[in-house]
PDB file of C-alpha atoms in Angstrom:
ATOM      1  CA  MET F   7      89.134  46.462 -76.890  1.00  0.00           C
ATOM      2  CA  SER F   8      85.967  44.912 -77.265  1.00  0.00           C
ATOM      3  CA  ARG F   9      83.495  45.964 -79.711  1.00  0.00           C
ATOM      4  CA  GLN F  10      79.787  45.700 -79.529  1.00  0.00           C
ATOM      5  CA  SER F  11      78.063  42.872 -81.162  1.00  0.00           C
ATOM      6  CA  VAL F  12      76.165  43.445 -84.268  1.00  0.00           C
ATOM      7  CA  GLN F  13      73.715  40.900 -83.125  1.00  0.00           C
ATOM      8  CA  ALA F  14      72.281  43.140 -80.367  1.00  0.00           C
ATOM      9  CA  ASN F  15      70.671  45.445 -82.867  1.00  0.00           C
ATOM     10  CA  ARG F  16      69.033  42.703 -84.888  1.00  0.00           C
ATOM     11  CA  PRO F  17      65.618  41.481 -83.873  1.00  0.00           C
ATOM     12  CA  SER F  18      65.785  38.161 -82.142  1.00  0.00           C
ATOM     13  CA  HIS F  19      64.178  35.129 -83.682  1.00  0.00           C
ATOM     14  CA  ALA F  20      64.127  33.458 -80.261  1.00  0.00           C
ATOM     15  CA  ALA F  21      61.129  35.570 -79.197  1.00  0.00           C
ATOM     16  CA  GLY F  22      59.142  34.296 -82.206  1.00  0.00           C
ATOM     17  CA  LEU F  23      60.138  30.754 -81.487  1.00  0.00           C
ATOM     18  CA  ASN F  24      59.294  31.246 -77.833  1.00  0.00           C
ATOM     19  CA  ALA F  25      55.793  32.506 -78.750  1.00  0.00           C
ATOM     20  CA  VAL F  26      55.268  29.506 -81.038  1.00  0.00           C
ATOM     21  CA  ASN F  27      56.531  27.143 -78.302  1.00  0.00           C
ATOM     22  CA  SER F  28      54.324  28.913 -75.782  1.00  0.00           C
ATOM     23  CA  ALA F  29      51.234  28.510 -77.958  1.00  0.00           C
ATOM     24  CA  ALA F  30      52.074  24.904 -78.613  1.00  0.00           C
ATOM     25  CA  ALA F  31      52.630  24.317 -74.905  1.00  0.00           C
ATOM     26  CA  ALA F  32      49.362  26.041 -74.032  1.00  0.00           C
ATOM     27  CA  ALA F  33      47.482  23.893 -76.554  1.00  0.00           C
ATOM     28  CA  LYS F  34      49.169  20.757 -75.250  1.00  0.00           C
ATOM     29  CA  PHE F  35      48.376  21.863 -71.683  1.00  0.00           C
ATOM     30  CA  LEU F  36      44.675  22.405 -72.548  1.00  0.00           C
ATOM     31  CA  GLU F  37      44.563  18.952 -74.213  1.00  0.00           C
ATOM     32  CA  LYS F  38      46.166  17.304 -71.146  1.00  0.00           C
ATOM     33  CA  LYS F  39      43.817  19.220 -68.843  1.00  0.00           C
ATOM     34  CA  LYS F  40      40.797  17.903 -70.813  1.00  0.00           C
ATOM     35  CA  GLU F  41      42.193  14.393 -70.563  1.00  0.00           C
ATOM     36  CA  PHE F  42      42.745  14.830 -66.814  1.00  0.00           C
ATOM     37  CA  ASP F  43      39.192  16.121 -66.374  1.00  0.00           C
ATOM     38  CA  ALA F  44      37.796  13.210 -68.372  1.00  0.00           C
ATOM     39  CA  VAL F  45      39.800  10.671 -66.340  1.00  0.00           C
ATOM     40  CA  SER F  46      38.705  12.411 -63.086  1.00  0.00           C
ATOM     41  CA  ALA F  47      35.040  12.241 -64.139  1.00  0.00           C
ATOM     42  CA  LEU F  48      35.480   8.572 -65.107  1.00  0.00           C
ATOM     43  CA  GLN F  49      37.065   7.866 -61.717  1.00  0.00           C
ATOM     44  CA  ARG F  50      34.146   9.577 -59.894  1.00  0.00           C
ATOM     45  CA  ALA F  51      31.624   7.696 -61.994  1.00  0.00           C
ATOM     46  CA  SER F  52      33.450   4.444 -61.375  1.00  0.00           C
ATOM     47  CA  ALA F  53      33.465   5.089 -57.607  1.00  0.00           C
ATOM     48  CA  LEU F  54      29.716   5.724 -57.624  1.00  0.00           C
ATOM     49  CA  TYR F  55      29.183   2.601 -59.710  1.00  0.00           C
ATOM     50  CA  LEU F  56      31.257   0.582 -57.309  1.00  0.00           C
ATOM     51  CA  GLN F  57      29.179   1.888 -54.353  1.00  0.00           C
ATOM     52  CA  ARG F  58      25.983   0.844 -56.154  1.00  0.00           C
ATOM     53  CA  ILE F  59      27.348  -2.614 -56.962  1.00  0.00           C
ATOM     54  CA  GLU F  60      28.469  -3.085 -53.381  1.00  0.00           C
ATOM     55  CA  GLY F  61      25.040  -2.071 -52.174  1.00  0.00           C
ATOM     56  CA  LEU F  62      23.462  -4.618 -54.531  1.00  0.00           C
ATOM     57  CA  ALA F  63      25.932  -7.241 -53.292  1.00  0.00           C
ATOM     58  CA  ASN F  64      24.921  -6.497 -49.684  1.00  0.00           C
ATOM     59  CA  ASP F  65      21.233  -6.700 -50.628  1.00  0.00           C
ATOM     60  CA  CYS F  66      21.817 -10.062 -52.366  1.00  0.00           C
ATOM     61  CA  GLU F  67      23.686 -11.432 -49.326  1.00  0.00           C
ATOM     62  CA  THR F  68      20.825 -10.326 -47.085  1.00  0.00           C
ATOM     63  CA  MET F  69      18.266 -11.980 -49.409  1.00  0.00           C
ATOM     64  CA  ALA F  70      20.431 -15.148 -49.487  1.00  0.00           C
ATOM     65  CA  ASP F  71      20.499 -15.220 -45.685  1.00  0.00           C
ATOM     66  CA  ALA F  72      16.785 -14.660 -45.528  1.00  0.00           C
ATOM     67  CA  GLY F  73      16.282 -17.477 -48.048  1.00  0.00           C
ATOM     68  CA  LYS F  74      18.326 -19.796 -45.882  1.00  0.00           C
ATOM     69  CA  ILE F  75      16.374 -18.939 -42.800  1.00  0.00           C
ATOM     70  CA  HIS F  76      13.071 -19.244 -44.710  1.00  0.00           C
ATOM     71  CA  GLY F  77      14.159 -22.677 -45.874  1.00  0.00           C
ATOM     72  CA  GLU F  78      15.038 -23.758 -42.347  1.00  0.00           C
ATOM     73  CA  VAL F  79      11.629 -22.613 -41.126  1.00  0.00           C
ATOM     74  CA  LEU F  80       9.829 -24.402 -43.925  1.00  0.00           C
ATOM     75  CA  GLU F  81      11.878 -27.507 -43.185  1.00  0.00           C
ATOM     76  CA  GLN F  82      10.469 -27.501 -39.627  1.00  0.00           C
ATOM     77  CA  TRP F  83       6.780 -27.327 -40.634  1.00  0.00           C
ATOM     78  CA  PRO F  84       6.364 -31.054 -41.480  1.00  0.00           C
ATOM     79  CA  ARG F  85       7.959 -31.945 -38.149  1.00  0.00           C
ATOM     80  CA  MET F  86       5.657 -29.513 -36.324  1.00  0.00           C
ATOM     81  CA  PHE F  87       2.590 -30.995 -38.009  1.00  0.00           C
ATOM     82  CA  GLN F  88       3.825 -34.506 -37.103  1.00  0.00           C
ATOM     83  CA  ILE F  89       4.237 -33.434 -33.453  1.00  0.00           C
ATOM     84  CA  LEU F  90       0.742 -31.819 -33.435  1.00  0.00           C
ATOM     85  CA  ASN F  91      -0.708 -34.979 -34.984  1.00  0.00           C
ATOM     86  CA  LEU F  92       0.923 -37.109 -32.287  1.00  0.00           C
ATOM     87  CA  PHE F  93      -0.366 -34.725 -29.666  1.00  0.00           C
ATOM     88  CA  LEU F  94      -3.911 -34.848 -30.951  1.00  0.00           C
ATOM     89  CA  THR F  95      -3.776 -38.610 -31.417  1.00  0.00           C
ATOM     90  CA  SER F  96      -2.565 -39.063 -27.836  1.00  0.00           C
ATOM     91  CA  GLY F  97      -5.407 -36.858 -26.641  1.00  0.00           C
ATOM     92  CA  GLU F  98      -7.909 -39.001 -28.525  1.00  0.00           C
ATOM     93  CA  GLU F  99      -6.421 -42.153 -27.080  1.00  0.00           C
ATOM     94  CA  THR F 100      -6.638 -40.699 -23.569  1.00  0.00           C
ATOM     95  CA  GLN F 101     -10.328 -39.863 -24.139  1.00  0.00           C
ATOM     96  CA  GLU F 102     -10.979 -43.377 -25.400  1.00  0.00           C
ATOM     97  CA  GLU F 103      -9.229 -44.952 -22.408  1.00  0.00           C
ATOM     98  CA  SER F 104     -11.108 -42.804 -19.897  1.00  0.00           C
ATOM     99  CA  GLY F 105     -14.381 -43.375 -21.682  1.00  0.00           C
ATOM    100  CA  SER F 106     -15.393 -39.717 -21.629  1.00  0.00           C
ATOM    101  CA  SER F 107     -16.775 -38.128 -24.764  1.00  0.00           C
ATOM    102  CA  THR F 108     -16.101 -34.533 -23.608  1.00  0.00           C
ATOM    103  CA  ALA F 109     -12.913 -32.913 -24.542  1.00  0.00           C
ATOM    104  CA  GLN F 110     -10.510 -32.300 -21.703  1.00  0.00           C
ATOM    105  CA  PRO F 111      -8.988 -28.827 -21.655  1.00  0.00           C
ATOM    106  CA  GLY F 112      -5.352 -28.690 -22.629  1.00  0.00           C
ATOM    107  CA  HIS F 113      -5.443 -31.653 -25.019  1.00  0.00           C
ATOM    108  CA  GLY F 114      -5.118 -29.823 -28.301  1.00  0.00           C
ATOM    109  CA  GLN F 115      -8.646 -28.454 -28.350  1.00  0.00           C
ATOM    110  CA  ARG F 116      -7.599 -24.892 -28.061  1.00  0.00           C
ATOM    111  CA  LEU F 117      -4.243 -23.975 -29.575  1.00  0.00           C
ATOM    112  CA  VAL F 118      -4.649 -20.186 -29.618  1.00  0.00           C
ATOM    113  CA  ARG F 119      -6.471 -17.960 -27.185  1.00  0.00           C
ATOM    114  CA  ILE F 120      -7.771 -14.705 -28.602  1.00  0.00           C
ATOM    115  CA  PRO F 121      -8.632 -12.159 -25.890  1.00  0.00           C
ATOM    116  CA  ILE F 122     -11.973 -11.138 -27.324  1.00  0.00           C
ATOM    117  CA  GLU F 123     -13.194  -9.654 -24.074  1.00  0.00           C
ATOM    118  CA  GLU F 124     -10.186  -7.390 -23.790  1.00  0.00           C
ATOM    119  CA  LEU F 125     -10.573  -6.278 -27.413  1.00  0.00           C
ATOM    120  CA  GLN F 126     -14.245  -5.523 -26.915  1.00  0.00           C
ATOM    121  CA  ASP F 127     -13.525  -3.565 -23.744  1.00  0.00           C
ATOM    122  CA  ALA F 128     -10.864  -1.582 -25.514  1.00  0.00           C
ATOM    123  CA  SER F 129     -13.104  -0.769 -28.468  1.00  0.00           C
ATOM    124  CA  GLU F 130     -15.949   0.325 -26.127  1.00  0.00           C
ATOM    125  CA  GLN F 131     -13.641   2.682 -24.238  1.00  0.00           C
ATOM    126  CA  LYS F 132     -12.419   4.401 -27.418  1.00  0.00           C
ATOM    127  CA  PRO F 133     -14.354   7.577 -28.309  1.00  0.00           C
ATOM    128  CA  PRO F 134     -16.014   7.424 -31.688  1.00  0.00           C
ATOM    129  CA  PRO F 135     -13.973   9.102 -34.477  1.00  0.00           C
ATOM    130  CA  GLY F 136     -15.235  12.287 -35.948  1.00  0.00           C
TER     131      GLY F 136
END
């Protein structure tokens, strides 16, 4: 003989508590979602910042290597001028020993040959612009 509970006819307070808990959980969820979105945005911004810094680091390494090479080239210029001076001096000594006052070809008199004839021929063959 069981009798029905009186509690079944009374309105439940659990539903009200459940709604309050649900609203609190939803508010907490929204707060955590905002935090997560902010952290995600910060992570993306940090990744972009890292890429930029790495690019700058690569550029700095390239400039440092170029500076080293530039320094090595500049270091060679005094030696090159010394060699050219020795070459020209030896050419003058050879001229004095031979007694000729005319410059011999190949003794430092012409260091660079500019093909003027070829340039003139090429410019004459070009049709005038316009």
